[in-house]
PDB file of C-alpha atoms in Angstrom:
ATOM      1  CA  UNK R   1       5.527 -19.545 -16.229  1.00 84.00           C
ATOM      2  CA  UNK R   2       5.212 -16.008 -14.964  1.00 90.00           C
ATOM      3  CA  UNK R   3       6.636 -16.142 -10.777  1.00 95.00           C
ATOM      4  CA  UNK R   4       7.434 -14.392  -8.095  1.00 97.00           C
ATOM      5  CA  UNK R   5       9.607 -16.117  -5.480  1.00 97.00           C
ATOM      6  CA  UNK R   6      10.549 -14.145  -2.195  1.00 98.00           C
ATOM      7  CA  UNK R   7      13.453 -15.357  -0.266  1.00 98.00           C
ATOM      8  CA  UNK R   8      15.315 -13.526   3.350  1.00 98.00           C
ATOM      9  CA  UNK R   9      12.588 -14.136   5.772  1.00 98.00           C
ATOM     10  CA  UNK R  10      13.423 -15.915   9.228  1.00 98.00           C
ATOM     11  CA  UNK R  11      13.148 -15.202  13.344  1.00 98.00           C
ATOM     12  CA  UNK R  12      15.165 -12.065  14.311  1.00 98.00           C
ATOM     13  CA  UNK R  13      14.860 -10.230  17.384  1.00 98.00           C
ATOM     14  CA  UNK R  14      13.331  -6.903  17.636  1.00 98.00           C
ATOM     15  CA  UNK R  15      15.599  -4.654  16.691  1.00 98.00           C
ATOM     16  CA  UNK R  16      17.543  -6.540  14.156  1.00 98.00           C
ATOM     17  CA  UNK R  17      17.685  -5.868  10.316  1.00 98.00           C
ATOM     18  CA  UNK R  18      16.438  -8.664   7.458  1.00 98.00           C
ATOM     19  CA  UNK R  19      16.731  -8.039   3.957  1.00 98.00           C
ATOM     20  CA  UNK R  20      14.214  -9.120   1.469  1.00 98.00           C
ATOM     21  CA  UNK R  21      14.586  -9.987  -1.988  1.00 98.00           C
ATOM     22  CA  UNK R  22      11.970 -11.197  -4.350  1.00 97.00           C
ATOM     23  CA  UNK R  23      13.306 -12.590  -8.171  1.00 97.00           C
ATOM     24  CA  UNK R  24      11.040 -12.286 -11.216  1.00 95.00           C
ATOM     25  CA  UNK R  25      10.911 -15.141 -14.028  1.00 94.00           C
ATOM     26  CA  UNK R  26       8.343 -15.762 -17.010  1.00 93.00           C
ATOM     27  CA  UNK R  27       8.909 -12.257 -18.371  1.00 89.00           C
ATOM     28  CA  UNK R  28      10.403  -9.229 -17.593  1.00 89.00           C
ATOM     29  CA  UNK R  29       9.210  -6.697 -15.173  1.00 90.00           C
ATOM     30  CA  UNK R  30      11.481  -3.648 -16.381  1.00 90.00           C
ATOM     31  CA  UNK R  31       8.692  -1.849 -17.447  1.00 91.00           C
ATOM     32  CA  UNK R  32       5.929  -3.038 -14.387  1.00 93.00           C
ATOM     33  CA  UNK R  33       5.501  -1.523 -11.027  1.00 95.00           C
ATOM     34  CA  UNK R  34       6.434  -3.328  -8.272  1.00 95.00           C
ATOM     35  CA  UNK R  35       5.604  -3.837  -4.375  1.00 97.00           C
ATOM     36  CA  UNK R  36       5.873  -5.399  -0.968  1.00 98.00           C
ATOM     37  CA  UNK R  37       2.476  -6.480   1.204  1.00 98.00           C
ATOM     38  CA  UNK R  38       2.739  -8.116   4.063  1.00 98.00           C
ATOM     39  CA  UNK R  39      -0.032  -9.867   6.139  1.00 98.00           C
ATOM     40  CA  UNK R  40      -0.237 -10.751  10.143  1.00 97.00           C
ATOM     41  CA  UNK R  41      -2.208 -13.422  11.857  1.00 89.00           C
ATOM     42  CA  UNK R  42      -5.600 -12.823  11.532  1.00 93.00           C
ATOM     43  CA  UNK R  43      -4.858  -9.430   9.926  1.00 96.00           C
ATOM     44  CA  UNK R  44      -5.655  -8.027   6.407  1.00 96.00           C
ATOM     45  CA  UNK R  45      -3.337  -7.385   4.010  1.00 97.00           C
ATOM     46  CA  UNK R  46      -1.676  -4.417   3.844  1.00 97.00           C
ATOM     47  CA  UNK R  47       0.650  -2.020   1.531  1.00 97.00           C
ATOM     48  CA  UNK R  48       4.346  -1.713   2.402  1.00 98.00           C
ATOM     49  CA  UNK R  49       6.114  -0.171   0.332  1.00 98.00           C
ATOM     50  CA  UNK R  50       5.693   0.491  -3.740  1.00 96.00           C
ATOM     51  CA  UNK R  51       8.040   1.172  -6.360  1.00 95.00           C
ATOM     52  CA  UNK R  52       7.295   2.514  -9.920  1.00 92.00           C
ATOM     53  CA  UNK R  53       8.638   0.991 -12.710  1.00 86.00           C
ATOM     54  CA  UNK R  54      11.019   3.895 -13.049  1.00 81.00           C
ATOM     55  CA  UNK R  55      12.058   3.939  -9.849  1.00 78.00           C
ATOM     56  CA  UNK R  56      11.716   7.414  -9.351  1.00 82.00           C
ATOM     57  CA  UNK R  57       8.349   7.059  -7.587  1.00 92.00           C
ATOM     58  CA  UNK R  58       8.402   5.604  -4.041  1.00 95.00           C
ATOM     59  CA  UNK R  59       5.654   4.960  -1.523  1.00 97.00           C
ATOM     60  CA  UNK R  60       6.134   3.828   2.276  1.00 98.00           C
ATOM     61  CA  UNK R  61       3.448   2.469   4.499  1.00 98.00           C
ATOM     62  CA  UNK R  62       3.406   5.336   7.230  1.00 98.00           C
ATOM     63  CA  UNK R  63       4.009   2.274   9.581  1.00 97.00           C
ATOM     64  CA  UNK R  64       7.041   1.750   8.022  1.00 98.00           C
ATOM     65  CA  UNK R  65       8.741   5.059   7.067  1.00 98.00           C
ATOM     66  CA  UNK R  66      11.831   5.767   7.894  1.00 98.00           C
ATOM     67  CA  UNK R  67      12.872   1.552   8.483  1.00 98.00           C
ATOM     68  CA  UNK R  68      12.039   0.071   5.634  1.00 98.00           C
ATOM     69  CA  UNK R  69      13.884   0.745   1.993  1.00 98.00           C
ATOM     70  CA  UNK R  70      12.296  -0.410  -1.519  1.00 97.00           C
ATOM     71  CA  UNK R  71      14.846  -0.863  -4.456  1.00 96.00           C
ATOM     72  CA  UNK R  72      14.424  -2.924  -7.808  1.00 95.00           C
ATOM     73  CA  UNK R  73      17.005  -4.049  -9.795  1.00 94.00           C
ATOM     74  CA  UNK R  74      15.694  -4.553 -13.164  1.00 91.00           C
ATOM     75  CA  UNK R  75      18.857  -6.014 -14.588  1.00 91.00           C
ATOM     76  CA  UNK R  76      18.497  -8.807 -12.302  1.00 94.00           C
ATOM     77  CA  UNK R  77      14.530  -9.209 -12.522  1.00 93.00           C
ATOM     78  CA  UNK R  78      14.577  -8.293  -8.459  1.00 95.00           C
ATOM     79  CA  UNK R  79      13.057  -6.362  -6.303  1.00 96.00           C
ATOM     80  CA  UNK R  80      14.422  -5.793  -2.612  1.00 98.00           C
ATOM     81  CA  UNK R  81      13.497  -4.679   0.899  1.00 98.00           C
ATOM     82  CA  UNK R  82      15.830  -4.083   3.147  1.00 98.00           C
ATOM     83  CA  UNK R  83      13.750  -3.758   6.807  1.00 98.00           C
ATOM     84  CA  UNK R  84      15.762  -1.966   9.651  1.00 98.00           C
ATOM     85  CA  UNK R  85      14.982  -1.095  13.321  1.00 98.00           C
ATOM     86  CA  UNK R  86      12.534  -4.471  13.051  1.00 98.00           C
ATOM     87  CA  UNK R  87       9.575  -4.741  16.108  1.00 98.00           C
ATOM     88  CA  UNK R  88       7.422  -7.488  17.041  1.00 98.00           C
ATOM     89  CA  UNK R  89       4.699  -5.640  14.925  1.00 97.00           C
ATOM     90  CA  UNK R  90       6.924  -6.315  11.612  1.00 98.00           C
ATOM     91  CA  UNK R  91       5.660  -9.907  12.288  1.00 98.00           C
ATOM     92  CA  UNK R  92       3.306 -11.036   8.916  1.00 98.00           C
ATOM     93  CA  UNK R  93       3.801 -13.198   5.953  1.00 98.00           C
ATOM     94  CA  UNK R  94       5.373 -10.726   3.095  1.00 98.00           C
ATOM     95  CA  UNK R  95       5.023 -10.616  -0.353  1.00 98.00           C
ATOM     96  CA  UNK R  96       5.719  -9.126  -3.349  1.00 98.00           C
ATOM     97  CA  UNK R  97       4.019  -8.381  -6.223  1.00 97.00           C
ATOM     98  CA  UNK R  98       4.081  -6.774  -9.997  1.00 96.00           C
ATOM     99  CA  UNK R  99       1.628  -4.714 -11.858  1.00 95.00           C
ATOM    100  CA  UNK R 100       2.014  -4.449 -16.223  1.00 90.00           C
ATOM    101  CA  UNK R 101       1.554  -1.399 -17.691  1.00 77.00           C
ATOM    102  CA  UNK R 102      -0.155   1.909 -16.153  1.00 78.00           C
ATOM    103  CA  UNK R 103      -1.332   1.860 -12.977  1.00 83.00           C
ATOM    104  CA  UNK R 104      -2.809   4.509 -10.836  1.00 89.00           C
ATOM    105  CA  UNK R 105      -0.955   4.914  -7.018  1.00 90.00           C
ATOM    106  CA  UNK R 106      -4.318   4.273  -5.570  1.00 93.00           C
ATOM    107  CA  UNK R 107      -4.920   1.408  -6.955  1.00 93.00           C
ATOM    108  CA  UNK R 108      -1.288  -0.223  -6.720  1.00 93.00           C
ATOM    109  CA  UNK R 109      -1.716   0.684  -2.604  1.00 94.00           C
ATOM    110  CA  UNK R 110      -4.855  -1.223  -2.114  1.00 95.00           C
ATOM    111  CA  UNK R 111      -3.024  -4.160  -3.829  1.00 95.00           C
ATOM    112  CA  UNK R 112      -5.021  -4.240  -6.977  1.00 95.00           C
ATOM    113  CA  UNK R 113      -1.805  -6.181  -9.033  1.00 96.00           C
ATOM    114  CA  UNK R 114      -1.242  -8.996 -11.797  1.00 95.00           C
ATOM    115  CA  UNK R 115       1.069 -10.959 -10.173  1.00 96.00           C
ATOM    116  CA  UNK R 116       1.812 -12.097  -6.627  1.00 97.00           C
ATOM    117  CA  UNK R 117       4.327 -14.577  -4.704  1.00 97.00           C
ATOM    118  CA  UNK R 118       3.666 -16.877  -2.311  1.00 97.00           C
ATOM    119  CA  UNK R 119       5.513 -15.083   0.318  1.00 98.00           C
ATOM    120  CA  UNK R 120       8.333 -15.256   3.071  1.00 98.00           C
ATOM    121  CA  UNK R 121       7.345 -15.572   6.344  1.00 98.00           C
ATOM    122  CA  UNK R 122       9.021 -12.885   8.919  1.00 98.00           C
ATOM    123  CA  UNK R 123       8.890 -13.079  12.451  1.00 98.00           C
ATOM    124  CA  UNK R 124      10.239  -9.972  14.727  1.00 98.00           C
ATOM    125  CA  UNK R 125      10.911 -11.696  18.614  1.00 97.00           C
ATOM    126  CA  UNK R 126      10.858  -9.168  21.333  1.00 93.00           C
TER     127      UNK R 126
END
């Protein structure tokens, strides 16, 4: 019952802007932490960007600083990322995901969460 379902992904050229969004369902996620990971061909996964459940508390991928935006919307169950100033680099599958209750930063970056989507698939053309 508990998802995560990302939508936004497609082909844009390098350059271009995509925005992300990623809906919650099963519960609510008011109170959870929340993130983007993406992962390239034959890469690792890696952190994005991380928002706390407060939104007060944001963390950027070095990476990504400065392009990419994080922002929840807890009203809706959604979490967003709005990707600017895209390169052919940007290319991986993202996704997002949710962690209940306290969580330590370190462990939120290395992707240590309870729930995960399957992912939207972005690809940056140069």
């Amino acid at each position: 019952q508990v998802m995560l379902v990302e939508s936004g992904g497609g082909l844009v050229q390098a350059g271009g802007s995509l925005r992300l969004s990623c809906v919650a369902s099963g519960r609510s996620f008011a109170a959870d932490d929340m993130g983007w990971f993406r992962q390239a061909p034959g890469k690792e996964r890696e952190f994005v960007a991380i928002i706390k459940w407060s939104g007060g508390s944001i963390y950027y991928a070095d990476s990504v600083k400065g392009r990419f935006t994080i922002s929840r919307d807890n009203a809706k169950n959604m979490v967003y990322l709005q990707m600017n100033s895209l390169k052919p680099e940007d290319t991986a599958v993202y996704s997002c995901a949710a962690r209940g209750g306290s969580a330590g930063v370190s462990d939120l970056l290395r992707g240590v969460m309870d729930y995960w989507g399957k992912g939207t698939l972005v690809t940056v053309s140069s």
